Amino acid sequence: TVKLWDTATGQCQQTLEGHSHWVSSVAFSPDGRQLASGSDDRTVKLWDTATGQCQQTLEGHGSSVWSVAFSPDGRQLASGSDDKTVKLWDTATGQCQQTLEGHSSWVSSVAFSPDGRQLASGSYDETVKLWDTATGQCQQTLEGHSSLENVFEVAIQEPTGDPMGQRHMLSQQDVWIKNRSQNIVWLPPEYRASSCAVNGSKIAVGCPSGRVLLLYFKSEYLQL
């Protein structure tokens, strides 16, 4: 199941039932009216957050769906799977628009750029790939993580002076938060990431201990 909670009261507002196996990822649409859920049952479901009704079931992956992300305008949804592919879906019709192939292991994370023109995908093949969402072509393959550092979370920040924008990547055994390939913050073992999110000068790091670490930076160069 997926549960929707009232963050003010802590009360459960909706229980969304329909997946036949465990749910591995969820994401709200930018306007909050839809929720996407990816599951080990190989499907992605789109839910109406007001009614709790399933609007679409997106089928096509050959294995578990590990990650989902909406485009900034909410018109596209990306899903990363154990079948080594990323799929781009039309959220209005439920049709698959693109199947992005190139990873040699399962895709654990997907994230759109702020303008929606690029998609980043992180994989257990130790790479991050940047894709053109219009053509489905791979623009870059970013390498550098070791065999112990399978990439499971990626984020693309708003562009600054760099036309590609600053990129932040954390891997499962990574002990550093990095900016432009430079180590900037060392993470003690209890704060090493199980998930992360980037918003401007702020980074949220989800820790296996159950804690969330919020880091605030003073400038685009990410100095604490």
Short mmCIF file of the C-alpha atoms (twelve columns), coordinates in Angstrom:
data_MODEL
# 
_entry.id   MODEL 
# 
loop_
_atom_site.group_PDB 
_atom_site.id 
_atom_site.type_symbol 
_atom_site.label_atom_id 
_atom_site.label_alt_id 
_atom_site.label_comp_id 
_atom_site.label_asym_id 
_atom_site.label_seq_id 
_atom_site.Cartn_x 
_atom_site.Cartn_y 
_atom_site.Cartn_z 
_atom_site.pdbx_PDB_model_num 
ATOM 1   C CA . THR A 1   0.000  0.000  0.000   1 
ATOM 2   C CA . VAL A 2   0.776  3.705  -0.153  1 
ATOM 3   C CA . LYS A 3   -0.398 5.936  2.680   1 
ATOM 4   C CA . LEU A 4   -0.976 9.692  2.544   1 
ATOM 5   C CA . TRP A 5   -0.468 11.475 5.850   1 
ATOM 6   C CA . ASP A 6   -1.459 14.898 7.162   1 
ATOM 7   C CA . THR A 7   1.872  16.424 8.171   1 
ATOM 8   C CA . ALA A 8   0.224  18.768 10.684  1 
ATOM 9   C CA . THR A 9   -1.787 16.158 12.593  1 
ATOM 10  C CA . GLY A 10  0.040  12.934 11.761  1 
ATOM 11  C CA . GLN A 11  -3.250 11.352 10.704  1 
ATOM 12  C CA . CYS A 12  -3.529 8.984  7.750   1 
ATOM 13  C CA . GLN A 13  -5.689 10.613 5.067   1 
ATOM 14  C CA . GLN A 14  -5.699 7.911  2.405   1 
ATOM 15  C CA . THR A 15  -4.563 4.316  1.976   1 
ATOM 16  C CA . LEU A 16  -3.920 3.580  -1.689  1 
ATOM 17  C CA . GLU A 17  -4.316 -0.091 -2.558  1 
ATOM 18  C CA . GLY A 18  -3.727 -1.763 -5.895  1 
ATOM 19  C CA . HIS A 19  -0.136 -2.901 -6.216  1 
ATOM 20  C CA . SER A 20  0.361  -6.659 -5.992  1 
ATOM 21  C CA . HIS A 21  3.839  -6.418 -4.479  1 
ATOM 22  C CA . TRP A 22  5.880  -4.030 -2.363  1 
ATOM 23  C CA . VAL A 23  6.097  -0.341 -3.264  1 
ATOM 24  C CA . SER A 24  9.651  0.912  -3.776  1 
ATOM 25  C CA . SER A 25  9.200  4.589  -4.663  1 
ATOM 26  C CA . VAL A 26  6.684  7.429  -4.614  1 
ATOM 27  C CA . ALA A 27  6.644  10.981 -5.994  1 
ATOM 28  C CA . PHE A 28  4.139  13.839 -5.961  1 
ATOM 29  C CA . SER A 29  3.375  15.785 -9.126  1 
ATOM 30  C CA . PRO A 30  4.450  19.451 -9.002  1 
ATOM 31  C CA . ASP A 31  0.873  20.601 -8.306  1 
ATOM 32  C CA . GLY A 32  0.322  17.894 -5.683  1 
ATOM 33  C CA . ARG A 33  -2.777 16.532 -7.395  1 
ATOM 34  C CA . GLN A 34  -1.187 13.264 -8.448  1 
ATOM 35  C CA . LEU A 35  1.047  10.708 -6.811  1 
ATOM 36  C CA . ALA A 36  3.133  8.174  -8.716  1 
ATOM 37  C CA . SER A 37  4.138  4.885  -7.127  1 
ATOM 38  C CA . GLY A 38  6.628  2.346  -8.471  1 
ATOM 39  C CA . SER A 39  6.468  -1.269 -7.391  1 
ATOM 40  C CA . ASP A 40  8.103  -4.667 -7.479  1 
ATOM 41  C CA . ASP A 41  5.031  -5.760 -9.471  1 
ATOM 42  C CA . ARG A 42  6.694  -4.065 -12.508 1 
ATOM 43  C CA . THR A 43  4.120  -1.289 -12.749 1 
ATOM 44  C CA . VAL A 44  3.797  2.413  -12.013 1 
ATOM 45  C CA . LYS A 45  0.473  3.718  -10.762 1 
ATOM 46  C CA . LEU A 46  -0.815 7.284  -10.917 1 
ATOM 47  C CA . TRP A 47  -3.178 8.248  -8.107  1 
ATOM 48  C CA . ASP A 48  -5.557 11.151 -7.495  1 
ATOM 49  C CA . THR A 49  -4.410 12.494 -4.124  1 
ATOM 50  C CA . ALA A 50  -7.816 14.021 -3.335  1 
ATOM 51  C CA . THR A 51  -9.886 10.878 -3.899  1 
ATOM 52  C CA . GLY A 52  -7.285 8.125  -3.540  1 
ATOM 53  C CA . GLN A 53  -8.408 6.627  -6.845  1 
ATOM 54  C CA . CYS A 54  -5.948 5.031  -9.269  1 
ATOM 55  C CA . GLN A 55  -6.039 7.018  -12.513 1 
ATOM 56  C CA . GLN A 56  -3.535 5.050  -14.583 1 
ATOM 57  C CA . THR A 57  -1.510 1.851  -14.368 1 
ATOM 58  C CA . LEU A 58  1.637  2.146  -16.471 1 
ATOM 59  C CA . GLU A 59  2.890  -1.209 -17.706 1 
ATOM 60  C CA . GLY A 60  5.953  -2.014 -19.788 1 
ATOM 61  C CA . HIS A 61  8.912  -2.592 -17.492 1 
ATOM 62  C CA . GLY A 62  10.263 -6.118 -17.419 1 
ATOM 63  C CA . SER A 63  11.201 -6.054 -13.750 1 
ATOM 64  C CA . SER A 64  10.857 -4.080 -10.511 1 
ATOM 65  C CA . VAL A 65  10.432 -0.296 -10.698 1 
ATOM 66  C CA . TRP A 66  12.849 1.349  -8.270  1 
ATOM 67  C CA . SER A 67  12.394 5.060  -8.872  1 
ATOM 68  C CA . VAL A 68  9.864  7.534  -10.240 1 
ATOM 69  C CA . ALA A 69  10.007 11.292 -10.877 1 
ATOM 70  C CA . PHE A 70  7.671  13.876 -12.416 1 
ATOM 71  C CA . SER A 71  8.895  16.481 -14.880 1 
ATOM 72  C CA . PRO A 72  8.658  20.096 -13.642 1 
ATOM 73  C CA . ASP A 73  5.488  20.698 -15.679 1 
ATOM 74  C CA . GLY A 74  3.939  17.397 -14.559 1 
ATOM 75  C CA . ARG A 75  3.364  16.204 -18.117 1 
ATOM 76  C CA . GLN A 76  5.991  13.481 -18.045 1 
ATOM 77  C CA . LEU A 77  6.917  10.798 -15.581 1 
ATOM 78  C CA . ALA A 78  10.232 8.954  -15.554 1 
ATOM 79  C CA . SER A 79  10.631 5.480  -14.096 1 
ATOM 80  C CA . GLY A 80  13.836 3.528  -13.490 1 
ATOM 81  C CA . SER A 81  13.791 -0.234 -13.319 1 
ATOM 82  C CA . ASP A 82  15.633 -3.417 -12.501 1 
ATOM 83  C CA . ASP A 83  15.362 -4.168 -16.238 1 
ATOM 84  C CA . LYS A 84  18.212 -1.635 -16.797 1 
ATOM 85  C CA . THR A 85  15.991 0.881  -18.586 1 
ATOM 86  C CA . VAL A 86  14.370 4.243  -17.937 1 
ATOM 87  C CA . LYS A 87  10.937 4.916  -19.374 1 
ATOM 88  C CA . LEU A 88  9.334  8.299  -20.033 1 
ATOM 89  C CA . TRP A 89  5.544  8.339  -19.781 1 
ATOM 90  C CA . ASP A 90  2.830  10.785 -20.820 1 
ATOM 91  C CA . THR A 91  0.925  11.383 -17.585 1 
ATOM 92  C CA . ALA A 92  -2.271 12.365 -19.422 1 
ATOM 93  C CA . THR A 93  -2.537 9.268  -21.621 1 
ATOM 94  C CA . GLY A 94  -0.398 6.744  -19.749 1 
ATOM 95  C CA . GLN A 95  1.520  5.993  -22.944 1 
ATOM 96  C CA . CYS A 96  5.250  5.266  -22.941 1 
ATOM 97  C CA . GLN A 97  6.992  7.994  -24.959 1 
ATOM 98  C CA . GLN A 98  10.597 6.812  -24.723 1 
ATOM 99  C CA . THR A 99  12.561 3.814  -23.462 1 
ATOM 100 C CA . LEU A 100 16.093 4.893  -22.546 1 
ATOM 101 C CA . GLU A 101 18.602 2.066  -22.850 1 
ATOM 102 C CA . GLY A 102 22.284 2.097  -22.013 1 
ATOM 103 C CA . HIS A 103 22.802 1.118  -18.382 1 
ATOM 104 C CA . SER A 104 24.304 -2.313 -17.762 1 
ATOM 105 C CA . SER A 105 22.670 -2.790 -14.359 1 
ATOM 106 C CA . TRP A 106 19.456 -1.762 -12.632 1 
ATOM 107 C CA . VAL A 107 18.443 1.883  -12.514 1 
ATOM 108 C CA . SER A 108 18.011 3.035  -8.942  1 
ATOM 109 C CA . SER A 109 17.338 6.759  -9.322  1 
ATOM 110 C CA . VAL A 110 15.948 9.294  -11.804 1 
ATOM 111 C CA . ALA A 111 15.701 13.101 -11.671 1 
ATOM 112 C CA . PHE A 112 14.619 15.793 -14.139 1 
ATOM 113 C CA . SER A 113 16.511 19.036 -14.686 1 
ATOM 114 C CA . PRO A 114 14.596 22.185 -13.641 1 
ATOM 115 C CA . ASP A 115 13.656 22.941 -17.262 1 
ATOM 116 C CA . GLY A 116 12.635 19.335 -17.975 1 
ATOM 117 C CA . ARG A 117 14.958 19.023 -20.950 1 
ATOM 118 C CA . GLN A 118 17.330 16.586 -19.280 1 
ATOM 119 C CA . LEU A 119 16.949 13.510 -17.148 1 
ATOM 120 C CA . ALA A 120 19.652 12.059 -14.910 1 
ATOM 121 C CA . SER A 121 19.651 8.351  -14.103 1 
ATOM 122 C CA . GLY A 122 21.800 6.639  -11.487 1 
ATOM 123 C CA . SER A 123 22.567 2.946  -11.750 1 
ATOM 124 C CA . TYR A 124 24.260 0.049  -10.018 1 
ATOM 125 C CA . ASP A 125 26.614 -0.038 -13.017 1 
ATOM 126 C CA . GLU A 126 28.411 2.782  -11.123 1 
ATOM 127 C CA . THR A 127 27.476 5.501  -13.629 1 
ATOM 128 C CA . VAL A 128 25.126 8.442  -13.997 1 
ATOM 129 C CA . LYS A 129 23.699 9.108  -17.449 1 
ATOM 130 C CA . LEU A 130 22.271 12.400 -18.710 1 
ATOM 131 C CA . TRP A 131 19.519 12.042 -21.309 1 
ATOM 132 C CA . ASP A 132 17.787 14.421 -23.720 1 
ATOM 133 C CA . THR A 133 14.101 14.007 -22.842 1 
ATOM 134 C CA . ALA A 134 12.933 15.110 -26.299 1 
ATOM 135 C CA . THR A 135 15.026 12.670 -28.318 1 
ATOM 136 C CA . GLY A 136 15.814 9.961  -25.773 1 
ATOM 137 C CA . GLN A 137 19.515 10.215 -26.625 1 
ATOM 138 C CA . CYS A 138 22.200 9.803  -23.978 1 
ATOM 139 C CA . GLN A 139 24.180 13.053 -23.841 1 
ATOM 140 C CA . GLN A 140 26.773 12.110 -21.239 1 
ATOM 141 C CA . THR A 141 27.863 9.184  -19.111 1 
ATOM 142 C CA . LEU A 142 29.373 10.321 -15.813 1 
ATOM 143 C CA . GLU A 143 31.828 7.854  -14.320 1 
ATOM 144 C CA . GLY A 144 33.901 7.912  -11.178 1 
ATOM 145 C CA . HIS A 145 32.075 5.898  -8.549  1 
ATOM 146 C CA . SER A 146 33.915 2.773  -7.413  1 
ATOM 147 C CA . SER A 147 32.509 -0.751 -7.381  1 
ATOM 148 C CA . LEU A 148 31.455 -0.165 -3.769  1 
ATOM 149 C CA . GLU A 149 29.679 3.075  -4.635  1 
ATOM 150 C CA . ASN A 150 26.645 2.140  -6.676  1 
ATOM 151 C CA . VAL A 151 24.762 5.336  -7.501  1 
ATOM 152 C CA . PHE A 152 21.315 5.306  -5.965  1 
ATOM 153 C CA . GLU A 153 20.339 8.978  -5.766  1 
ATOM 154 C CA . VAL A 154 20.837 11.825 -8.230  1 
ATOM 155 C CA . ALA A 155 19.699 15.445 -8.383  1 
ATOM 156 C CA . ILE A 156 20.161 18.308 -10.848 1 
ATOM 157 C CA . GLN A 157 20.179 21.806 -9.378  1 
ATOM 158 C CA . GLU A 158 19.096 25.085 -10.983 1 
ATOM 159 C CA . PRO A 159 21.707 26.352 -13.455 1 
ATOM 160 C CA . THR A 160 24.154 29.031 -12.316 1 
ATOM 161 C CA . GLY A 161 27.104 30.060 -14.450 1 
ATOM 162 C CA . ASP A 162 27.488 26.482 -15.652 1 
ATOM 163 C CA . PRO A 163 24.988 25.801 -18.467 1 
ATOM 164 C CA . MET A 164 24.618 22.237 -17.218 1 
ATOM 165 C CA . GLY A 165 24.027 23.453 -13.674 1 
ATOM 166 C CA . GLN A 166 25.656 22.139 -10.543 1 
ATOM 167 C CA . ARG A 167 25.365 18.408 -10.083 1 
ATOM 168 C CA . HIS A 168 25.191 16.638 -6.755  1 
ATOM 169 C CA . MET A 169 25.529 12.880 -6.483  1 
ATOM 170 C CA . LEU A 170 25.606 10.634 -3.450  1 
ATOM 171 C CA . SER A 171 26.284 6.928  -3.496  1 
ATOM 172 C CA . GLN A 172 25.416 4.298  -0.956  1 
ATOM 173 C CA . GLN A 173 28.879 4.070  0.596   1 
ATOM 174 C CA . ASP A 174 29.895 7.646  -0.191  1 
ATOM 175 C CA . VAL A 175 31.405 9.502  2.753   1 
ATOM 176 C CA . TRP A 176 31.415 12.908 1.039   1 
ATOM 177 C CA . ILE A 177 28.920 15.379 -0.345  1 
ATOM 178 C CA . LYS A 178 30.472 16.543 -3.594  1 
ATOM 179 C CA . ASN A 179 30.101 19.612 -5.753  1 
ATOM 180 C CA . ARG A 180 31.670 19.761 -9.221  1 
ATOM 181 C CA . SER A 181 33.674 16.623 -8.387  1 
ATOM 182 C CA . GLN A 182 35.171 18.243 -5.272  1 
ATOM 183 C CA . ASN A 183 34.727 16.814 -1.783  1 
ATOM 184 C CA . ILE A 184 33.125 19.484 0.405   1 
ATOM 185 C CA . VAL A 185 31.476 17.792 3.426   1 
ATOM 186 C CA . TRP A 186 32.582 14.539 5.085   1 
ATOM 187 C CA . LEU A 187 29.713 12.487 6.476   1 
ATOM 188 C CA . PRO A 188 30.219 10.421 9.641   1 
ATOM 189 C CA . PRO A 189 28.923 6.836  9.373   1 
ATOM 190 C CA . GLU A 190 25.633 7.615  11.110  1 
ATOM 191 C CA . TYR A 191 24.878 10.365 8.562   1 
ATOM 192 C CA . ARG A 192 25.729 8.543  5.343   1 
ATOM 193 C CA . ALA A 193 22.959 8.805  2.843   1 
ATOM 194 C CA . SER A 194 20.158 6.431  2.030   1 
ATOM 195 C CA . SER A 195 18.503 9.237  0.009   1 
ATOM 196 C CA . CYS A 196 19.020 12.908 -0.737  1 
ATOM 197 C CA . ALA A 197 17.332 15.952 -2.241  1 
ATOM 198 C CA . VAL A 198 18.762 19.263 -3.456  1 
ATOM 199 C CA . ASN A 199 16.912 22.590 -3.411  1 
ATOM 200 C CA . GLY A 200 19.021 25.605 -4.254  1 
ATOM 201 C CA . SER A 201 21.460 26.138 -1.390  1 
ATOM 202 C CA . LYS A 202 19.994 23.340 0.727   1 
ATOM 203 C CA . ILE A 203 20.661 19.602 0.713   1 
ATOM 204 C CA . ALA A 204 18.579 17.093 2.671   1 
ATOM 205 C CA . VAL A 205 20.246 13.757 3.397   1 
ATOM 206 C CA . GLY A 206 18.163 10.804 4.557   1 
ATOM 207 C CA . CYS A 207 20.173 8.530  6.841   1 
ATOM 208 C CA . PRO A 208 19.797 4.786  7.508   1 
ATOM 209 C CA . SER A 209 19.421 5.648  11.211  1 
ATOM 210 C CA . GLY A 210 16.108 7.355  10.428  1 
ATOM 211 C CA . ARG A 211 17.503 10.876 10.765  1 
ATOM 212 C CA . VAL A 212 17.285 13.597 8.120   1 
ATOM 213 C CA . LEU A 213 20.326 15.874 7.922   1 
ATOM 214 C CA . LEU A 214 19.679 19.386 6.530   1 
ATOM 215 C CA . LEU A 215 22.692 21.289 5.227   1 
ATOM 216 C CA . TYR A 216 22.466 24.999 4.382   1 
ATOM 217 C CA . PHE A 217 25.130 26.561 2.181   1 
ATOM 218 C CA . LYS A 218 26.086 30.221 1.862   1 
ATOM 219 C CA . SER A 219 26.762 30.443 -1.863  1 
ATOM 220 C CA . GLU A 220 26.608 28.687 -5.208  1 
ATOM 221 C CA . TYR A 221 30.018 27.244 -4.347  1 
ATOM 222 C CA . LEU A 222 28.384 25.361 -1.474  1 
ATOM 223 C CA . GLN A 223 30.505 26.663 1.363   1 
ATOM 224 C CA . LEU A 224 28.967 25.907 4.755   1 
# 
